[in-house]
PDB file of C-alpha atoms in Angstrom:
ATOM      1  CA  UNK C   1     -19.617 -14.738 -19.822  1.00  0.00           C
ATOM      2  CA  UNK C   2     -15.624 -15.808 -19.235  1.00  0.00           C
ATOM      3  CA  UNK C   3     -14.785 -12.434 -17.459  1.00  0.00           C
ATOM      4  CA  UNK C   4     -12.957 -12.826 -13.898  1.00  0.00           C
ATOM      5  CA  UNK C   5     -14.737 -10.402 -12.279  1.00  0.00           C
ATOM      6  CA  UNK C   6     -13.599 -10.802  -8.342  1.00  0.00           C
ATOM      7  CA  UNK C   7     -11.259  -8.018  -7.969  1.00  0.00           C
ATOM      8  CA  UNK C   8     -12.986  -5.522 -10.182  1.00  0.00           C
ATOM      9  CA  UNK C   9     -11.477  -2.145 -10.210  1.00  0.00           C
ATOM     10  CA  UNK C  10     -13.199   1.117 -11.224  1.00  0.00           C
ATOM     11  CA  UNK C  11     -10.438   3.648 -11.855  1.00  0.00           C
ATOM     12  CA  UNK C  12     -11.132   7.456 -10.393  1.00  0.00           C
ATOM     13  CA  UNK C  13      -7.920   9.556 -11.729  1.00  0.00           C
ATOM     14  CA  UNK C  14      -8.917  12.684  -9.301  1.00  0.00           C
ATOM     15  CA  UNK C  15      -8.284   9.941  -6.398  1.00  0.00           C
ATOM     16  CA  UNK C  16      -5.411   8.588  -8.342  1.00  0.00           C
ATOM     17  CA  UNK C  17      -3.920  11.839  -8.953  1.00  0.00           C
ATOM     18  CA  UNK C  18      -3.846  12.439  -5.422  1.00  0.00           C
ATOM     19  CA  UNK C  19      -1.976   9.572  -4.706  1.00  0.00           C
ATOM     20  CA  UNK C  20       0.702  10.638  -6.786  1.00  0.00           C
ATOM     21  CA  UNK C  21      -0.423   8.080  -9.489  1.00  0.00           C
ATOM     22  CA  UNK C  22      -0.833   7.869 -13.293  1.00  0.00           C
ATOM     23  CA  UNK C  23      -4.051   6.498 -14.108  1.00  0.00           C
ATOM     24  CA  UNK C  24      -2.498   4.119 -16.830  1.00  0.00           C
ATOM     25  CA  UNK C  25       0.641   3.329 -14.396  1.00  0.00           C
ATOM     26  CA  UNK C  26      -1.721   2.394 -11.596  1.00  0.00           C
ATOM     27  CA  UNK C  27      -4.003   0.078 -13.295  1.00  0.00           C
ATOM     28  CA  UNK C  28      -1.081  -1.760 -14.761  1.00  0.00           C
ATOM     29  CA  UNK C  29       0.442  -1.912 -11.304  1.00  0.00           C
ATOM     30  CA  UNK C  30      -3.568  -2.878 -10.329  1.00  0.00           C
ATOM     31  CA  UNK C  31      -3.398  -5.841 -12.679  1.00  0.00           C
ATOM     32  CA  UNK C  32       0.316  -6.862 -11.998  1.00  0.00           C
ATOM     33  CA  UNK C  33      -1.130  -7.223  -8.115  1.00  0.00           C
ATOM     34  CA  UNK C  34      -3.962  -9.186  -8.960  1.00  0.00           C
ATOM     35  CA  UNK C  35      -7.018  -6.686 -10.347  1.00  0.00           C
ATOM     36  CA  UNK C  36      -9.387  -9.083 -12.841  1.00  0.00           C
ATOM     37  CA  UNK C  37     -11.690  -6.366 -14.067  1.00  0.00           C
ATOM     38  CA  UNK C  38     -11.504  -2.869 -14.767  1.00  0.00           C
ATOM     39  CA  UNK C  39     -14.238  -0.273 -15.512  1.00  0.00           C
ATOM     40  CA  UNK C  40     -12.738   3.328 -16.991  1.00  0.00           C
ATOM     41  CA  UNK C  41     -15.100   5.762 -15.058  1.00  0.00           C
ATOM     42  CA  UNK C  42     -14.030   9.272 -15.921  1.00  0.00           C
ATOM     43  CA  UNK C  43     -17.707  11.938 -15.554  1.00  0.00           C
ATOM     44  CA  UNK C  44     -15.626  14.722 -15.581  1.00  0.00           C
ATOM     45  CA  UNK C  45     -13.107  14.129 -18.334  1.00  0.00           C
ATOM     46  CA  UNK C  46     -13.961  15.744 -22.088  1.00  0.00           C
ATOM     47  CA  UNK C  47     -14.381  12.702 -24.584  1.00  0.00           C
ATOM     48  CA  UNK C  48     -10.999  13.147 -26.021  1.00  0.00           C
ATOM     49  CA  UNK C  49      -9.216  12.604 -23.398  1.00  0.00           C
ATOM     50  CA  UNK C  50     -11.483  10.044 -22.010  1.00  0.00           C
ATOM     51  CA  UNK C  51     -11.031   7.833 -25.242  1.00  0.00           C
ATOM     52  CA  UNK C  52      -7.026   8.695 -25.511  1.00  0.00           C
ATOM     53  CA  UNK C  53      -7.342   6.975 -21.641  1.00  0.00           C
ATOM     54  CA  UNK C  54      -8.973   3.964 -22.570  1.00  0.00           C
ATOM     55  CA  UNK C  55      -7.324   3.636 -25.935  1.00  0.00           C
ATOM     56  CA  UNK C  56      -3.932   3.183 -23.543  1.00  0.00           C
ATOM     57  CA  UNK C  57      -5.006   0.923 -21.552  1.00  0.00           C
ATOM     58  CA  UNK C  58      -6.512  -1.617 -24.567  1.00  0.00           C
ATOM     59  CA  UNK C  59      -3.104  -1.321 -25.692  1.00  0.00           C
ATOM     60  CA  UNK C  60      -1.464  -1.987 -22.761  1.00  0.00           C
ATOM     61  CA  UNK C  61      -3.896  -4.273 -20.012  1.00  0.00           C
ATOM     62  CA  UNK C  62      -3.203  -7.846 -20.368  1.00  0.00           C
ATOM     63  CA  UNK C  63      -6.342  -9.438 -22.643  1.00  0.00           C
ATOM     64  CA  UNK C  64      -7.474 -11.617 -20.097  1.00  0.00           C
ATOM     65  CA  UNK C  65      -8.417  -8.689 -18.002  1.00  0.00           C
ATOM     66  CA  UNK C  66     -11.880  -7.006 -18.921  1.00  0.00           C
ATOM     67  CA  UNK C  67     -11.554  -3.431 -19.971  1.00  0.00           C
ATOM     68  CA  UNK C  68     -14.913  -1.851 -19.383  1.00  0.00           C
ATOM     69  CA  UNK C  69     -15.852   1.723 -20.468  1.00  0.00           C
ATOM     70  CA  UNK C  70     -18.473   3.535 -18.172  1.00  0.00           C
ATOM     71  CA  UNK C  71     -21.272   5.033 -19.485  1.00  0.00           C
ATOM     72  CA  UNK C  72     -19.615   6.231 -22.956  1.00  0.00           C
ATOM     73  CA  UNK C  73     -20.533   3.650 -25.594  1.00  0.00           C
ATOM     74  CA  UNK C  74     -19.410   6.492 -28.552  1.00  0.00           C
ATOM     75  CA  UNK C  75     -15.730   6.073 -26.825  1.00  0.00           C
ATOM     76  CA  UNK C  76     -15.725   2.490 -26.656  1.00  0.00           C
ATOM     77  CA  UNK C  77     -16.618   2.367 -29.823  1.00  0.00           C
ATOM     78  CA  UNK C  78     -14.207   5.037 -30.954  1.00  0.00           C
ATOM     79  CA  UNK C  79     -11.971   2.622 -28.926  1.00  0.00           C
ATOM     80  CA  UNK C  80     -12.779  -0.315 -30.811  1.00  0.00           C
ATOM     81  CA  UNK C  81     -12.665   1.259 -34.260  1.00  0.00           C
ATOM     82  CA  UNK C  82      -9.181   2.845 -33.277  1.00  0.00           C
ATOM     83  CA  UNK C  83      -8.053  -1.122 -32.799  1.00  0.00           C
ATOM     84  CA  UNK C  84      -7.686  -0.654 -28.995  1.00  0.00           C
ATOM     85  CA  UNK C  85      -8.476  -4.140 -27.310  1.00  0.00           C
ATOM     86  CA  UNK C  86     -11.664  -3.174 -24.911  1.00  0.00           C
ATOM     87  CA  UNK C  87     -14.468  -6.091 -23.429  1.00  0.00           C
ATOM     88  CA  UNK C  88     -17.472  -4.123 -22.995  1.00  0.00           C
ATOM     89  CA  UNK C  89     -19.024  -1.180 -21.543  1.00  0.00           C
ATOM     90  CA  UNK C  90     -21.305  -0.790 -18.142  1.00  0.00           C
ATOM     91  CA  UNK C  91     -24.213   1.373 -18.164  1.00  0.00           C
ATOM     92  CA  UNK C  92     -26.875   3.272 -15.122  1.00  0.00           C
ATOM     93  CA  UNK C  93     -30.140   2.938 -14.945  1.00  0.00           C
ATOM     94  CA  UNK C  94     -30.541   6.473 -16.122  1.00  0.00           C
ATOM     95  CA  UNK C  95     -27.996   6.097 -19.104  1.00  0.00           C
ATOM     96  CA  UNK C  96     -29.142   5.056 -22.504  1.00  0.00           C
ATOM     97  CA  UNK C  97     -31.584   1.541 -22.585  1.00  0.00           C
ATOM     98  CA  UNK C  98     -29.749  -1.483 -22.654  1.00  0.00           C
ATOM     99  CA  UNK C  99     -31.475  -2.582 -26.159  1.00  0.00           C
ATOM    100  CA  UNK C 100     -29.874   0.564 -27.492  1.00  0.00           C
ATOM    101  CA  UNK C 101     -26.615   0.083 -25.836  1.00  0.00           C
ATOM    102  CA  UNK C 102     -26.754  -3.652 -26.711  1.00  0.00           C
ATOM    103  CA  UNK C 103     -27.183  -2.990 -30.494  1.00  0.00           C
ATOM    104  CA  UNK C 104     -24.679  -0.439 -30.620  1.00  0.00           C
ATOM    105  CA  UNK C 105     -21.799  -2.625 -29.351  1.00  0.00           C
ATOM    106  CA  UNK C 106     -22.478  -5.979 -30.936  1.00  0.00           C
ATOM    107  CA  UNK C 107     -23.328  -9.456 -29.695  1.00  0.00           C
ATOM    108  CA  UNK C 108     -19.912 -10.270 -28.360  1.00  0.00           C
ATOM    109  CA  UNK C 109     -19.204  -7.589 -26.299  1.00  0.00           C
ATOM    110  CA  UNK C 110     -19.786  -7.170 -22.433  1.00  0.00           C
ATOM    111  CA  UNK C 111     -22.800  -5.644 -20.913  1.00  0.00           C
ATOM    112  CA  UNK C 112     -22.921  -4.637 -17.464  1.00  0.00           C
ATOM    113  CA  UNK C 113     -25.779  -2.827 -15.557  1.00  0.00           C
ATOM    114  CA  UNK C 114     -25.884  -1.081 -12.234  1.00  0.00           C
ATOM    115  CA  UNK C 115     -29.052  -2.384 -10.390  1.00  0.00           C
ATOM    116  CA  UNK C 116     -30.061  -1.505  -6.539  1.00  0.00           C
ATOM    117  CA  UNK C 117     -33.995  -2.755  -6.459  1.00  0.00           C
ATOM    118  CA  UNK C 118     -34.968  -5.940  -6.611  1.00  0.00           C
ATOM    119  CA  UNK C 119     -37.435  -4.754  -9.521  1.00  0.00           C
ATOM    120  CA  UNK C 120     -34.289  -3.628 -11.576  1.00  0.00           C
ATOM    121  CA  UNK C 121     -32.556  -6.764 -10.989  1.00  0.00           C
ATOM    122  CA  UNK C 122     -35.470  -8.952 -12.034  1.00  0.00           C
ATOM    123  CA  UNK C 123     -35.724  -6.425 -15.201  1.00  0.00           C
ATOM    124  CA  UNK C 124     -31.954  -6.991 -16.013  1.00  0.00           C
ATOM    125  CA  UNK C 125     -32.224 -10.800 -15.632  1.00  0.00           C
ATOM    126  CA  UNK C 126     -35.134 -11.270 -18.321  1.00  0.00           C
ATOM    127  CA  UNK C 127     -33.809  -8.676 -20.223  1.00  0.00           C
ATOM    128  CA  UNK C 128     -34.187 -10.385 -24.048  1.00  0.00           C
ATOM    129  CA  UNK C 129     -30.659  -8.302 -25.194  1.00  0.00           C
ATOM    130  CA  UNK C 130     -28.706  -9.621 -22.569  1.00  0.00           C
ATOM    131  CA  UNK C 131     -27.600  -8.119 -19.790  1.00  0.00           C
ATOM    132  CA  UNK C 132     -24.243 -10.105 -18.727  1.00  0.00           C
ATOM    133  CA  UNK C 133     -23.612  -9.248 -15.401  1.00  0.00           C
ATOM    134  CA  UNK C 134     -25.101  -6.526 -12.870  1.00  0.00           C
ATOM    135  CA  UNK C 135     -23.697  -4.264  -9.918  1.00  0.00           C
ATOM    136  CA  UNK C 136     -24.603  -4.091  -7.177  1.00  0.00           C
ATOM    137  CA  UNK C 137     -24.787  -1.032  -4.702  1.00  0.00           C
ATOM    138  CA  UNK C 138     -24.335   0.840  -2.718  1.00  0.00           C
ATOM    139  CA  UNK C 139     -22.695  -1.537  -0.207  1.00  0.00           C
ATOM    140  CA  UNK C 140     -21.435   1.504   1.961  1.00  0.00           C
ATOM    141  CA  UNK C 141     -21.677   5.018   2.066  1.00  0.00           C
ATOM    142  CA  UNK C 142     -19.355   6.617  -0.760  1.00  0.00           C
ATOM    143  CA  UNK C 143     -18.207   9.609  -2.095  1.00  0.00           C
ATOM    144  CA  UNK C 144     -16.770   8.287  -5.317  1.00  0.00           C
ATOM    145  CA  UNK C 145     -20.018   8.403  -7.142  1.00  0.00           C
ATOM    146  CA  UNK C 146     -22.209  11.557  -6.918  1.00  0.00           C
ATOM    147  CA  UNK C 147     -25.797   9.498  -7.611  1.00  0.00           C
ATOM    148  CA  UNK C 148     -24.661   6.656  -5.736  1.00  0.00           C
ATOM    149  CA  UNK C 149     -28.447   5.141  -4.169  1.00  0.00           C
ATOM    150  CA  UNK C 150     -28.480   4.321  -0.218  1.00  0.00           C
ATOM    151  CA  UNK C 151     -26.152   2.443   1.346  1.00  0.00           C
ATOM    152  CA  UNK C 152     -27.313  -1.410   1.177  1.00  0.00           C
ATOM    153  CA  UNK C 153     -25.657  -2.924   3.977  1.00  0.00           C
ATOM    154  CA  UNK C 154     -24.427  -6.536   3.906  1.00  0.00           C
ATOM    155  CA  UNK C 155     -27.465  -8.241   4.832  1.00  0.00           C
ATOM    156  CA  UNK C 156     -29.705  -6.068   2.261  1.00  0.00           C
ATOM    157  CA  UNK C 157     -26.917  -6.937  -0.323  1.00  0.00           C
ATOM    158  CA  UNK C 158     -26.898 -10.319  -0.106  1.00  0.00           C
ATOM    159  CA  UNK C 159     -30.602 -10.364  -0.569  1.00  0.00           C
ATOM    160  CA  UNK C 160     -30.464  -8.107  -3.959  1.00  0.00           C
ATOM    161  CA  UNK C 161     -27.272 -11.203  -4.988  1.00  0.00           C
ATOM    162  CA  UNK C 162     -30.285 -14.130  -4.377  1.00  0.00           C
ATOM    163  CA  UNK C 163     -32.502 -11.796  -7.012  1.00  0.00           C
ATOM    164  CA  UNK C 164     -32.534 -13.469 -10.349  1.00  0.00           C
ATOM    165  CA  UNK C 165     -29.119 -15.716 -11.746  1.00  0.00           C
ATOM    166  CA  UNK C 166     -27.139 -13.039 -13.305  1.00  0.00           C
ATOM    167  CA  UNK C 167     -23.302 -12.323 -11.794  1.00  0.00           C
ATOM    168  CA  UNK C 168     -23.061  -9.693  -9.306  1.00  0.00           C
ATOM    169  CA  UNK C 169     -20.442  -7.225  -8.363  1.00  0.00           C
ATOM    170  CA  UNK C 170     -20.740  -5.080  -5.234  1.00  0.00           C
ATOM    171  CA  UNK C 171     -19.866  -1.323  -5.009  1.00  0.00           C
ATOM    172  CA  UNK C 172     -19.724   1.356  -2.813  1.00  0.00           C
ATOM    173  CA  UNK C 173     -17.465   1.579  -0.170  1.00  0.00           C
ATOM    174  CA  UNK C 174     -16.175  -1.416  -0.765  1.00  0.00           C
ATOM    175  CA  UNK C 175     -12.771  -2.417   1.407  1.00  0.00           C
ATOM    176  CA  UNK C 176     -10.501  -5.385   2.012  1.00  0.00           C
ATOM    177  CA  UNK C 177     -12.492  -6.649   5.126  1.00  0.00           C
ATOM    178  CA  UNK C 178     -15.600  -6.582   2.917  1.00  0.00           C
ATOM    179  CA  UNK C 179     -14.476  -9.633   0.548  1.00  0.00           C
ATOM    180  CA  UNK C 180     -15.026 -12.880   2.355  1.00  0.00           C
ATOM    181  CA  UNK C 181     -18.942 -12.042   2.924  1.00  0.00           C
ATOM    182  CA  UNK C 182     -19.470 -10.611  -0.402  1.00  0.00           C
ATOM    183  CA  UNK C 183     -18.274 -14.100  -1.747  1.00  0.00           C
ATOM    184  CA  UNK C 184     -20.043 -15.696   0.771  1.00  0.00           C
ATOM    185  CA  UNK C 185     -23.290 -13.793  -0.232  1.00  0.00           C
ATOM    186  CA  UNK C 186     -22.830 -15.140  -3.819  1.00  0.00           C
ATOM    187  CA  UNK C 187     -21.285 -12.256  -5.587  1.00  0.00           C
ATOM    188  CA  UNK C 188     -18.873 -12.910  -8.780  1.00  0.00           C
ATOM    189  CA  UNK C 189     -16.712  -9.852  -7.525  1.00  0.00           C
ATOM    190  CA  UNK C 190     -16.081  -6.984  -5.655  1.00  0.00           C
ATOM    191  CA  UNK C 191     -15.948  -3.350  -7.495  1.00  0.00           C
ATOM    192  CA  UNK C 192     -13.410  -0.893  -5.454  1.00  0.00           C
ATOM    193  CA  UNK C 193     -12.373   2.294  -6.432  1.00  0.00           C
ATOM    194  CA  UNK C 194     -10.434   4.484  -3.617  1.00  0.00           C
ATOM    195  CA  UNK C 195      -9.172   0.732  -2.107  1.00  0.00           C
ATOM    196  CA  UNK C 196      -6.889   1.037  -5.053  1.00  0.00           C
ATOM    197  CA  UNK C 197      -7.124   4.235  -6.390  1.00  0.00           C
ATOM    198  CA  UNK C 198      -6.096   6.239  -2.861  1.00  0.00           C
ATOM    199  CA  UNK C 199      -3.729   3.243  -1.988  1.00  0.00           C
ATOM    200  CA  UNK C 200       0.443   4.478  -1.740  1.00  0.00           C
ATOM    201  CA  UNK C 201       0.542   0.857  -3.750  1.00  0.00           C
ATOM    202  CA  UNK C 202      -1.634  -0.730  -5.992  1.00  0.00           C
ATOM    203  CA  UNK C 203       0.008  -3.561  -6.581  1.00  0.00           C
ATOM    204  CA  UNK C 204       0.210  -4.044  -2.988  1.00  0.00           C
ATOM    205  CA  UNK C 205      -3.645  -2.838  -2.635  1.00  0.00           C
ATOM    206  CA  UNK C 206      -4.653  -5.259  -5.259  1.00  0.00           C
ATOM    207  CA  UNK C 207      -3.062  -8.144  -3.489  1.00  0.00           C
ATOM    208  CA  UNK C 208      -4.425  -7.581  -0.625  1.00  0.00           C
ATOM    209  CA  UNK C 209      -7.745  -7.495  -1.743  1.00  0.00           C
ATOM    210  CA  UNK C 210      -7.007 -10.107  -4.317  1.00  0.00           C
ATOM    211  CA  UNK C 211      -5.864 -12.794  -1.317  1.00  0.00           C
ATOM    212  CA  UNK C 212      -9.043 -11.608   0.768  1.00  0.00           C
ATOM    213  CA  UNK C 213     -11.364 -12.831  -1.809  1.00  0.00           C
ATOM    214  CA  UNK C 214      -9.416 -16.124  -2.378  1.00  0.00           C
ATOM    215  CA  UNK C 215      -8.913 -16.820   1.125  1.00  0.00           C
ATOM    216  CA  UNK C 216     -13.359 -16.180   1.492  1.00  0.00           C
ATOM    217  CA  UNK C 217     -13.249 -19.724  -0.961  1.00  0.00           C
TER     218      UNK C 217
END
């Protein structure tokens, strides 16, 4: 896998809409500040606008920034088909298998799997369709995810990273002061949502948590 994913953002456009943001503006702004990853997580939004979002931002996000698609492999399909540029698509435990998911979107795409047991990540690892990369969470309480598991902790999280050799990506919670021991702990990257998507700047925002990680090295 060639995906940066150390300043991984998962957009929320309730959050960014509060913020006085444009879901399209403030991942653009996201990436201009330093964001190497982004997952489109939209539950609530009906498929068509869901794939009119993502189709925007394949048009528009830089191509060596992974554009993920949560959940919805019909729309990053629909996304593909459409020509939009998108990397991949991340999947729950409780969304369809990963052999399914894996078939559906080809050999070259990105897979990405949320995982918060040690059995799950060991499952994930062996997986014989390929699971390229797992998350990780949740690091701290959060309200950005309705189904989000127990929060981990730092010291709990670190021991789920050591579980099997795939890349990790923590989430839940996560904040600027979180970086440097999430690196430390072995994770590829840290997965924020309200960090960026509340932030007055996201540019600024991603900077910030952009220089955290780099200055954890």
């Amino acid at each position: 896998m060639n995906a940066d994913l150390s300043v991984y953002l998962v957009t929320d456009s309730r959050l960014a809409a509060a913020a006085g943001h444009d879901l399209v503006e403030l991942v653009l702004a996201a990436v201009e500040g330093g964001a190497t990853a982004v997952q489109v997580r939209e539950k609530d939004a009906p498929a068509r606008e869901f794939l009119a979002t993502v189709t925007r931002l394949g048009r528009a996000v830089p191509e060596e920034v992974a554009l993920l698609v949560n959940d919805r492999v019909d729309v990053f399909l629909a996304a593909r088909g459409s020509g939009a540029r998108v990397s991949g698509v991340h999947v729950g435990q409780s969304d369809l298998p990963v052999a399914a998911v894996r078939e559906m979107i080809g050999p070259d795409a990105l897979l990405g799997l949320s995982a918060s047991t040690p059995e799950q990540l060991r499952e994930a690892a062996a997986h014989p369709s390929r699971v390229d990369y797992v998350g990780i969470g949740a690091l701290h309480p959060t309200t950005t995810k309705r189904d989000a598991p127990a929060a981990l902790g730092h010291d709990e999280f670190a021991r789920l990273v050591a579980v099997g050799d795939l890349p990790a990506v923590g989430i839940g919670g996560v904040t600027e002061a979180d970086l440097p021991r999430m690196r430390a702990a072995g994770a590829a990257g840290a997965a924020v949502v309200s960090a960026i998507c509340s932030a007055p700047d996201p540019a600024v925002a991603a900077r910030r948590l952009r220089a955290a990680w780099g200055a954890s090295s």
